[in-house]
Amino acid sequence: MREERKVSRTTRMRSSKIRGVEVWNLVRGMALWLACALLATGCATAVAFRAPMAGPQTTCVTPAPERDLVVGVALSGGGSRAALFGASGLEALAQVRAPGGGSVLDQVTLLSSVSGGSVAASYYAMKKPSKETAVLGPNGTLTDDYMTFFAGYKDNVSQDFESALLWRQVERFRWILNPALAAQSLAELFAERLMGPVTFGDLSEPWTLGSYDVSRIPGIMEERATAYTGLFFRSLQIEGVFPDNQTLRMIILRHTDAQWKDDLSDLPQICREESPPLDSPTAVVERIAEIPTRFKLKSECDRQLLITAAAKVVAQNKQEIEDYLAGRPTQEGTAQ
């Protein structure tokens, strides 16, 4: 009896050990296969597609109308931060009444953008209400159509595209660090979640399209680029290449230029329990400046800060915007 039990126990131990070795070999084999698959996808690249140059017959290329006053909006880059700030800035501009009646947005005929700002620009160009829809009502507030549009606008451009992009790369066996495949995944996500399968030819209203933008080079480097752009622009004015401030005026609206009340009564409610606490205007500005330029916003507080900051900087520059639209002169040095 004892010998039989001993033999039986020994058999079970050997059998378990054998199974353990088989499982370990299986795990190692699967890990090796997965590593090889990932390395193989790293060597893969998206198929290059060279689009033909657009000619004069292209219906979406429409020159800006001839007029005495031309108003343009340029949206800078910076991931979801730029996209949401741009969308919120357009909403704030929409609520400024132009001297001749209607909204400032009614005066805009040129829209330029780069990187994250292009998310906001493309959505606005494709999804905004038609020209026949009034932006402002008789009482000076946004009409119901535009209120609905801007609410969805801000929600859509501030989605977490980054996490969705990483999951798409894994699910489709695309190497995460391959920029061509990442661009393909991001384009798919924008089509599915934001724009739909659209092209420039689907624009319901004509927009002037341009592909050469010299400000793209300095525009990458944030604050240093802003200083360089201002110096570059002013130098060309002095040399007579650009007209003076009464003819061509740049009004720069930065998310970090928003002015907050000393008692922070204008701080969004959701930001009042942040850690570390936002207990001074300086702390709020620093928090806004630290929002990363990724295609995700880490908190609802960051989202509300950007929306509020956009409204503030437009309000701070409202008089200068109205002066320019009305043709009133500005003091030298006050405009950029």
mmCIF file of C-alpha atoms in Angstrom:
data_model
loop_
_atom_site.group_PDB
_atom_site.id
_atom_site.type_symbol
_atom_site.label_atom_id
_atom_site.label_comp_id
_atom_site.label_asym_id
_atom_site.label_seq_id
_atom_site.Cartn_x
_atom_site.Cartn_y
_atom_site.Cartn_z
ATOM 1 C CA MET A 1 0.000 0.000 0.000
ATOM 2 C CA ARG A 2 2.717 2.458 1.011
ATOM 3 C CA GLU A 3 4.771 1.593 -2.070
ATOM 4 C CA GLU A 4 1.738 2.087 -4.337
ATOM 5 C CA ARG A 5 1.007 5.513 -2.802
ATOM 6 C CA LYS A 6 4.643 6.509 -3.156
ATOM 7 C CA VAL A 7 4.694 5.473 -6.792
ATOM 8 C CA SER A 8 1.423 7.282 -7.440
ATOM 9 C CA ARG A 9 2.691 10.471 -5.782
ATOM 10 C CA THR A 10 5.933 10.307 -7.734
ATOM 11 C CA THR A 11 4.024 9.837 -10.962
ATOM 12 C CA ARG A 12 1.864 12.887 -10.294
ATOM 13 C CA MET A 13 4.896 15.023 -9.479
ATOM 14 C CA ARG A 14 6.664 13.971 -12.654
ATOM 15 C CA SER A 15 3.557 14.523 -14.689
ATOM 16 C CA SER A 16 3.098 18.045 -13.220
ATOM 17 C CA LYS A 17 6.706 18.864 -13.910
ATOM 18 C CA ILE A 18 6.382 17.706 -17.480
ATOM 19 C CA ARG A 19 3.266 19.780 -17.992
ATOM 20 C CA GLY A 20 5.004 22.769 -16.435
ATOM 21 C CA VAL A 21 7.840 22.515 -18.923
ATOM 22 C CA GLU A 22 5.415 22.286 -21.820
ATOM 23 C CA VAL A 23 3.500 25.355 -20.688
ATOM 24 C CA TRP A 24 6.691 27.340 -20.230
ATOM 25 C CA ASN A 25 7.879 26.379 -23.692
ATOM 26 C CA LEU A 26 4.517 27.433 -25.081
ATOM 27 C CA VAL A 27 4.712 30.792 -23.331
ATOM 28 C CA ARG A 28 8.233 31.390 -24.599
ATOM 29 C CA GLY A 29 7.180 30.435 -28.114
ATOM 30 C CA MET A 30 4.219 32.803 -28.068
ATOM 31 C CA ALA A 31 6.369 35.618 -26.691
ATOM 32 C CA LEU A 32 8.958 35.023 -29.405
ATOM 33 C CA TRP A 33 6.261 34.993 -32.084
ATOM 34 C CA LEU A 34 4.757 38.229 -30.773
ATOM 35 C CA ALA A 35 8.161 39.913 -30.662
ATOM 36 C CA CYS A 36 8.873 38.884 -34.248
ATOM 37 C CA ALA A 37 5.458 40.128 -35.340
ATOM 38 C CA LEU A 38 6.028 43.509 -33.715
ATOM 39 C CA LEU A 39 9.475 43.809 -35.269
ATOM 40 C CA ALA A 40 8.013 42.929 -38.646
ATOM 41 C CA THR A 41 5.359 45.629 -38.348
ATOM 42 C CA GLY A 42 8.093 48.091 -37.457
ATOM 43 C CA CYS A 43 9.614 47.505 -40.877
ATOM 44 C CA ALA A 44 6.281 48.084 -42.590
ATOM 45 C CA THR A 45 5.361 51.473 -43.956
ATOM 46 C CA ALA A 46 2.167 52.918 -45.308
ATOM 47 C CA VAL A 47 1.815 52.977 -49.077
ATOM 48 C CA ALA A 48 2.807 56.397 -50.378
ATOM 49 C CA PHE A 49 0.123 58.180 -52.366
ATOM 50 C CA ARG A 50 1.002 61.260 -54.375
ATOM 51 C CA ALA A 51 -2.030 63.413 -55.040
ATOM 52 C CA PRO A 52 -2.065 65.372 -58.288
ATOM 53 C CA MET A 53 -1.619 69.122 -58.007
ATOM 54 C CA ALA A 54 -4.917 70.959 -57.918
ATOM 55 C CA GLY A 55 -5.580 73.045 -60.999
ATOM 56 C CA PRO A 56 -7.925 75.950 -61.703
ATOM 57 C CA GLN A 57 -10.709 73.488 -62.477
ATOM 58 C CA THR A 58 -10.791 72.329 -58.822
ATOM 59 C CA THR A 59 -14.110 73.506 -57.425
ATOM 60 C CA CYS A 60 -12.938 73.834 -53.813
ATOM 61 C CA VAL A 61 -10.221 76.364 -54.661
ATOM 62 C CA THR A 62 -12.004 79.700 -54.612
ATOM 63 C CA PRO A 63 -10.228 83.064 -54.400
ATOM 64 C CA ALA A 64 -11.203 85.362 -51.579
ATOM 65 C CA PRO A 65 -13.720 88.012 -52.643
ATOM 66 C CA GLU A 66 -12.394 91.465 -53.391
ATOM 67 C CA ARG A 67 -13.216 93.773 -50.490
ATOM 68 C CA ASP A 68 -11.754 96.715 -48.624
ATOM 69 C CA LEU A 69 -11.548 94.781 -45.355
ATOM 70 C CA VAL A 70 -10.196 91.217 -45.146
ATOM 71 C CA VAL A 71 -10.407 89.310 -41.859
ATOM 72 C CA GLY A 72 -8.582 86.045 -41.277
ATOM 73 C CA VAL A 73 -8.150 83.680 -38.324
ATOM 74 C CA ALA A 74 -5.026 81.551 -37.793
ATOM 75 C CA LEU A 75 -5.111 78.639 -35.333
ATOM 76 C CA SER A 76 -1.766 77.435 -33.980
ATOM 77 C CA GLY A 77 -0.751 73.871 -33.182
ATOM 78 C CA GLY A 78 -0.580 71.936 -29.940
ATOM 79 C CA GLY A 79 -2.721 68.784 -29.968
ATOM 80 C CA SER A 80 -6.038 68.763 -28.146
ATOM 81 C CA ARG A 81 -5.049 71.892 -26.238
ATOM 82 C CA ALA A 82 -4.831 73.844 -29.497
ATOM 83 C CA ALA A 83 -7.951 72.222 -30.929
ATOM 84 C CA LEU A 84 -10.126 73.098 -27.936
ATOM 85 C CA PHE A 85 -8.646 76.578 -27.471
ATOM 86 C CA GLY A 86 -9.205 77.256 -31.166
ATOM 87 C CA ALA A 87 -12.806 76.058 -31.056
ATOM 88 C CA SER A 88 -13.493 78.082 -27.909
ATOM 89 C CA GLY A 89 -11.804 81.123 -29.422
ATOM 90 C CA LEU A 90 -14.037 80.935 -32.492
ATOM 91 C CA GLU A 91 -17.052 80.665 -30.191
ATOM 92 C CA ALA A 92 -15.931 83.779 -28.297
ATOM 93 C CA LEU A 93 -15.331 85.671 -31.558
ATOM 94 C CA ALA A 94 -18.778 84.637 -32.750
ATOM 95 C CA GLN A 95 -20.278 86.532 -29.818
ATOM 96 C CA VAL A 96 -18.546 89.806 -30.724
ATOM 97 C CA ARG A 97 -20.812 92.001 -32.817
ATOM 98 C CA ALA A 98 -19.126 93.640 -35.798
ATOM 99 C CA PRO A 99 -19.577 97.433 -36.203
ATOM 100 C CA GLY A 100 -21.687 96.978 -39.315
ATOM 101 C CA GLY A 101 -23.955 94.408 -37.675
ATOM 102 C CA GLY A 102 -23.749 90.657 -37.455
ATOM 103 C CA SER A 103 -20.963 88.641 -35.876
ATOM 104 C CA VAL A 104 -17.211 88.961 -36.304
ATOM 105 C CA LEU A 105 -17.307 85.446 -37.740
ATOM 106 C CA ASP A 106 -19.432 86.774 -40.591
ATOM 107 C CA GLN A 107 -16.400 88.875 -41.566
ATOM 108 C CA VAL A 108 -13.918 85.977 -41.634
ATOM 109 C CA THR A 109 -12.972 84.869 -45.149
ATOM 110 C CA LEU A 110 -9.570 83.270 -44.475
ATOM 111 C CA LEU A 111 -8.905 80.395 -42.073
ATOM 112 C CA SER A 112 -5.371 79.091 -41.548
ATOM 113 C CA SER A 113 -4.214 76.351 -39.187
ATOM 114 C CA VAL A 114 -1.481 73.889 -38.368
ATOM 115 C CA SER A 115 -1.333 70.594 -36.445
ATOM 116 C CA GLY A 116 -3.863 70.491 -33.580
ATOM 117 C CA GLY A 117 -5.364 73.776 -34.719
ATOM 118 C CA SER A 118 -6.269 72.062 -37.987
ATOM 119 C CA VAL A 119 -8.575 69.720 -36.086
ATOM 120 C CA ALA A 120 -10.610 72.748 -35.003
ATOM 121 C CA ALA A 121 -10.337 74.471 -38.389
ATOM 122 C CA SER A 122 -11.409 71.464 -40.454
ATOM 123 C CA TYR A 123 -14.339 70.682 -38.159
ATOM 124 C CA TYR A 124 -15.483 74.310 -38.296
ATOM 125 C CA ALA A 125 -15.227 74.483 -42.086
ATOM 126 C CA MET A 126 -17.147 71.239 -42.578
ATOM 127 C CA LYS A 127 -19.716 71.271 -39.795
ATOM 128 C CA LYS A 128 -20.664 74.864 -39.087
ATOM 129 C CA PRO A 129 -24.191 76.028 -39.936
ATOM 130 C CA SER A 130 -24.731 77.396 -43.423
ATOM 131 C CA LYS A 131 -24.139 81.001 -44.420
ATOM 132 C CA GLU A 132 -27.863 81.612 -44.354
ATOM 133 C CA THR A 133 -27.967 80.835 -40.613
ATOM 134 C CA ALA A 134 -27.542 83.900 -38.424
ATOM 135 C CA VAL A 135 -24.764 83.705 -35.849
ATOM 136 C CA LEU A 136 -26.273 86.256 -33.465
ATOM 137 C CA GLY A 137 -29.893 86.875 -32.599
ATOM 138 C CA PRO A 138 -31.520 90.297 -32.240
ATOM 139 C CA ASN A 139 -30.473 90.418 -28.572
ATOM 140 C CA GLY A 140 -26.804 89.890 -29.432
ATOM 141 C CA THR A 141 -26.533 86.322 -28.151
ATOM 142 C CA LEU A 142 -25.780 83.208 -30.167
ATOM 143 C CA THR A 143 -28.720 81.735 -32.035
ATOM 144 C CA ASP A 144 -29.910 78.265 -31.057
ATOM 145 C CA ASP A 145 -28.271 76.721 -34.141
ATOM 146 C CA TYR A 146 -24.879 78.130 -33.260
ATOM 147 C CA MET A 147 -25.208 77.341 -29.551
ATOM 148 C CA THR A 148 -25.858 73.707 -30.460
ATOM 149 C CA PHE A 149 -23.010 73.723 -32.962
ATOM 150 C CA PHE A 150 -20.411 75.145 -30.574
ATOM 151 C CA ALA A 151 -21.411 72.763 -27.754
ATOM 152 C CA GLY A 152 -20.829 69.757 -29.997
ATOM 153 C CA TYR A 153 -17.782 71.403 -31.547
ATOM 154 C CA LYS A 154 -15.912 71.664 -28.242
ATOM 155 C CA ASP A 155 -16.882 68.157 -27.157
ATOM 156 C CA ASN A 156 -15.789 66.567 -30.412
ATOM 157 C CA VAL A 157 -12.397 68.218 -30.855
ATOM 158 C CA SER A 158 -11.412 67.514 -27.229
ATOM 159 C CA GLN A 159 -11.927 63.754 -27.433
ATOM 160 C CA ASP A 160 -9.179 61.424 -26.187
ATOM 161 C CA PHE A 161 -7.720 60.559 -29.585
ATOM 162 C CA GLU A 162 -4.384 59.493 -28.114
ATOM 163 C CA SER A 163 -5.659 56.432 -26.222
ATOM 164 C CA ALA A 164 -7.828 55.440 -29.168
ATOM 165 C CA LEU A 165 -4.785 55.760 -31.437
ATOM 166 C CA LEU A 166 -2.668 53.442 -29.273
ATOM 167 C CA TRP A 167 -5.426 50.833 -29.149
ATOM 168 C CA ARG A 168 -5.904 51.064 -32.915
ATOM 169 C CA GLN A 169 -2.191 50.455 -33.434
ATOM 170 C CA VAL A 170 -2.280 47.355 -31.237
ATOM 171 C CA GLU A 171 -5.528 45.955 -32.649
ATOM 172 C CA ARG A 172 -4.362 46.362 -36.260
ATOM 173 C CA PHE A 173 -0.856 45.017 -35.487
ATOM 174 C CA ARG A 174 0.729 48.315 -36.425
ATOM 175 C CA TRP A 175 4.052 49.239 -34.905
ATOM 176 C CA ILE A 176 3.334 51.950 -32.350
ATOM 177 C CA LEU A 177 6.494 53.918 -33.129
ATOM 178 C CA ASN A 178 6.011 53.858 -36.897
ATOM 179 C CA PRO A 179 4.883 57.407 -37.792
ATOM 180 C CA ALA A 180 3.387 56.432 -41.158
ATOM 181 C CA LEU A 181 1.170 53.769 -39.602
ATOM 182 C CA ALA A 182 0.296 56.075 -36.692
ATOM 183 C CA ALA A 183 -0.784 58.741 -39.185
ATOM 184 C CA GLN A 184 -2.946 56.154 -40.943
ATOM 185 C CA SER A 185 -4.595 55.164 -37.656
ATOM 186 C CA LEU A 186 -5.164 58.789 -36.681
ATOM 187 C CA ALA A 187 -6.733 59.551 -40.056
ATOM 188 C CA GLU A 188 -9.088 56.594 -39.574
ATOM 189 C CA LEU A 189 -10.074 57.825 -36.110
ATOM 190 C CA PHE A 190 -10.698 61.367 -37.337
ATOM 191 C CA ALA A 191 -12.908 59.967 -40.090
ATOM 192 C CA GLU A 192 -14.826 57.705 -37.687
ATOM 193 C CA ARG A 193 -15.170 60.012 -34.686
ATOM 194 C CA LEU A 194 -14.918 63.542 -36.004
ATOM 195 C CA MET A 195 -15.325 64.340 -39.663
ATOM 196 C CA GLY A 196 -16.567 61.336 -41.580
ATOM 197 C CA PRO A 197 -15.053 60.352 -44.948
ATOM 198 C CA VAL A 198 -14.793 63.902 -46.295
ATOM 199 C CA THR A 199 -12.413 65.791 -48.570
ATOM 200 C CA PHE A 200 -11.962 69.447 -49.537
ATOM 201 C CA GLY A 201 -14.415 68.794 -52.343
ATOM 202 C CA ASP A 202 -17.156 68.243 -49.756
ATOM 203 C CA LEU A 203 -16.955 71.794 -48.409
ATOM 204 C CA SER A 204 -20.438 73.267 -48.594
ATOM 205 C CA GLU A 205 -19.063 76.799 -48.858
ATOM 206 C CA PRO A 206 -15.962 78.074 -50.671
ATOM 207 C CA TRP A 207 -12.804 78.691 -48.687
ATOM 208 C CA THR A 208 -9.498 79.981 -49.942
ATOM 209 C CA LEU A 209 -6.936 77.203 -49.701
ATOM 210 C CA GLY A 210 -3.215 77.770 -49.351
ATOM 211 C CA SER A 211 -0.405 75.264 -48.933
ATOM 212 C CA TYR A 212 2.581 77.594 -48.377
ATOM 213 C CA ASP A 213 2.826 79.004 -44.872
ATOM 214 C CA VAL A 214 6.153 80.572 -43.854
ATOM 215 C CA SER A 215 4.978 80.942 -40.263
ATOM 216 C CA ARG A 216 4.919 77.137 -39.956
ATOM 217 C CA ILE A 217 8.668 77.115 -39.313
ATOM 218 C CA PRO A 218 8.803 79.510 -36.333
ATOM 219 C CA GLY A 219 5.333 78.473 -35.193
ATOM 220 C CA ILE A 220 6.594 75.160 -33.838
ATOM 221 C CA MET A 221 8.584 76.559 -30.941
ATOM 222 C CA GLU A 222 5.793 78.184 -28.913
ATOM 223 C CA GLU A 223 6.934 81.236 -26.912
ATOM 224 C CA ARG A 224 10.261 81.727 -28.672
ATOM 225 C CA ALA A 225 8.444 81.427 -31.960
ATOM 226 C CA THR A 226 5.925 84.065 -30.887
ATOM 227 C CA ALA A 227 8.721 86.521 -30.121
ATOM 228 C CA TYR A 228 10.450 85.680 -33.395
ATOM 229 C CA THR A 229 7.238 86.039 -35.399
ATOM 230 C CA GLY A 230 6.523 89.448 -33.863
ATOM 231 C CA LEU A 231 10.073 90.632 -34.571
ATOM 232 C CA PHE A 232 9.964 89.197 -38.099
ATOM 233 C CA PHE A 233 6.622 90.828 -38.832
ATOM 234 C CA ARG A 234 7.638 94.198 -37.384
ATOM 235 C CA SER A 235 10.974 94.161 -39.227
ATOM 236 C CA LEU A 236 9.203 93.624 -42.540
ATOM 237 C CA GLN A 237 6.899 96.526 -41.720
ATOM 238 C CA ILE A 238 9.878 98.798 -41.061
ATOM 239 C CA GLU A 239 11.463 97.726 -44.343
ATOM 240 C CA GLY A 240 8.230 98.459 -46.179
ATOM 241 C CA VAL A 241 7.528 94.860 -47.171
ATOM 242 C CA PHE A 242 4.351 94.756 -45.073
ATOM 243 C CA PRO A 243 1.999 97.730 -44.672
ATOM 244 C CA ASP A 244 1.724 99.544 -41.346
ATOM 245 C CA ASN A 245 -0.554 98.610 -38.425
ATOM 246 C CA GLN A 246 -3.402 100.733 -39.754
ATOM 247 C CA THR A 247 -3.549 98.586 -42.884
ATOM 248 C CA LEU A 248 -2.460 95.141 -41.702
ATOM 249 C CA ARG A 249 -2.962 94.273 -38.081
ATOM 250 C CA MET A 250 -2.212 91.088 -36.143
ATOM 251 C CA ILE A 251 -4.001 90.465 -32.846
ATOM 252 C CA ILE A 252 -2.441 87.489 -31.068
ATOM 253 C CA LEU A 253 -4.626 85.636 -28.565
ATOM 254 C CA ARG A 254 -2.674 83.254 -26.332
ATOM 255 C CA HIS A 255 -4.139 80.852 -23.808
ATOM 256 C CA THR A 256 -1.552 81.999 -21.253
ATOM 257 C CA ASP A 257 -2.530 85.675 -21.612
ATOM 258 C CA ALA A 258 -5.909 85.273 -19.931
ATOM 259 C CA GLN A 259 -6.203 87.547 -16.900
ATOM 260 C CA TRP A 260 -7.757 85.992 -13.785
ATOM 261 C CA LYS A 261 -9.317 87.845 -10.867
ATOM 262 C CA ASP A 262 -7.315 88.069 -7.669
ATOM 263 C CA ASP A 263 -10.030 86.283 -5.682
ATOM 264 C CA LEU A 264 -10.361 83.620 -8.451
ATOM 265 C CA SER A 265 -14.123 84.042 -8.513
ATOM 266 C CA ASP A 266 -13.872 83.381 -12.255
ATOM 267 C CA LEU A 267 -12.118 80.026 -11.786
ATOM 268 C CA PRO A 268 -14.212 77.100 -13.118
ATOM 269 C CA GLN A 269 -15.955 75.308 -10.260
ATOM 270 C CA ILE A 270 -14.460 71.941 -11.150
ATOM 271 C CA CYS A 271 -10.954 73.363 -10.671
ATOM 272 C CA ARG A 272 -11.476 74.462 -7.065
ATOM 273 C CA GLU A 273 -10.507 71.121 -5.558
ATOM 274 C CA GLU A 274 -7.338 70.552 -7.585
ATOM 275 C CA SER A 275 -4.139 69.262 -6.023
ATOM 276 C CA PRO A 276 -1.878 71.147 -5.874
ATOM 277 C CA PRO A 277 -4.478 73.877 -5.351
ATOM 278 C CA LEU A 278 -4.975 76.696 -7.844
ATOM 279 C CA ASP A 279 -4.853 79.411 -5.202
ATOM 280 C CA SER A 280 -3.629 82.413 -7.203
ATOM 281 C CA PRO A 281 -3.848 83.852 -10.726
ATOM 282 C CA THR A 282 -0.200 82.922 -11.230
ATOM 283 C CA ALA A 283 -0.913 79.305 -10.318
ATOM 284 C CA VAL A 284 -3.773 79.219 -12.818
ATOM 285 C CA VAL A 285 -1.609 80.625 -15.613
ATOM 286 C CA GLU A 286 1.135 78.113 -14.822
ATOM 287 C CA ARG A 287 -1.376 75.271 -14.875
ATOM 288 C CA ILE A 288 -2.663 76.353 -18.298
ATOM 289 C CA ALA A 289 0.890 76.679 -19.620
ATOM 290 C CA GLU A 290 1.669 73.131 -18.460
ATOM 291 C CA ILE A 291 -1.191 71.500 -20.362
ATOM 292 C CA PRO A 292 0.705 69.133 -22.675
ATOM 293 C CA THR A 293 0.428 69.295 -26.446
ATOM 294 C CA ARG A 294 -0.968 65.795 -26.842
ATOM 295 C CA PHE A 295 -4.158 64.542 -28.431
ATOM 296 C CA LYS A 296 -5.816 64.152 -25.048
ATOM 297 C CA LEU A 297 -6.664 66.351 -22.081
ATOM 298 C CA LYS A 298 -5.918 64.715 -18.764
ATOM 299 C CA SER A 299 -8.750 66.298 -16.783
ATOM 300 C CA GLU A 300 -12.025 68.166 -17.076
ATOM 301 C CA CYS A 301 -10.361 71.030 -15.206
ATOM 302 C CA ASP A 302 -7.851 71.492 -18.023
ATOM 303 C CA ARG A 303 -10.709 71.458 -20.505
ATOM 304 C CA GLN A 304 -12.677 74.132 -18.637
ATOM 305 C CA LEU A 305 -9.570 76.274 -18.137
ATOM 306 C CA LEU A 306 -8.938 76.370 -21.883
ATOM 307 C CA ILE A 307 -12.556 77.229 -22.671
ATOM 308 C CA THR A 308 -12.575 80.017 -20.073
ATOM 309 C CA ALA A 309 -9.156 81.327 -21.143
ATOM 310 C CA ALA A 310 -10.312 81.609 -24.769
ATOM 311 C CA ALA A 311 -13.341 83.666 -23.750
ATOM 312 C CA LYS A 312 -11.150 85.890 -21.581
ATOM 313 C CA VAL A 313 -8.494 86.730 -24.179
ATOM 314 C CA VAL A 314 -11.150 87.593 -26.757
ATOM 315 C CA ALA A 315 -12.883 89.849 -24.211
ATOM 316 C CA GLN A 316 -9.536 91.475 -23.322
ATOM 317 C CA ASN A 317 -8.913 92.307 -26.980
ATOM 318 C CA LYS A 318 -12.522 93.050 -27.947
ATOM 319 C CA GLN A 319 -12.006 96.813 -28.230
ATOM 320 C CA GLU A 320 -9.012 96.421 -30.526
ATOM 321 C CA ILE A 321 -10.913 93.940 -32.703
ATOM 322 C CA GLU A 322 -13.863 96.325 -32.983
ATOM 323 C CA ASP A 323 -11.551 99.281 -33.719
ATOM 324 C CA TYR A 324 -9.921 97.451 -36.587
ATOM 325 C CA LEU A 325 -13.211 96.326 -38.091
ATOM 326 C CA ALA A 326 -14.550 99.878 -37.810
ATOM 327 C CA GLY A 327 -11.427 101.356 -39.398
ATOM 328 C CA ARG A 328 -10.487 103.293 -36.295
ATOM 329 C CA PRO A 329 -6.719 103.903 -35.924
ATOM 330 C CA THR A 330 -4.695 102.237 -33.221
ATOM 331 C CA GLN A 331 -1.833 103.711 -31.246
ATOM 332 C CA GLU A 332 1.560 102.689 -32.526
ATOM 333 C CA GLY A 333 2.892 99.711 -30.610
ATOM 334 C CA THR A 334 -0.420 98.506 -29.223
ATOM 335 C CA ALA A 335 -1.126 96.093 -32.074
ATOM 336 C CA GLN A 336 1.064 93.305 -33.343
#
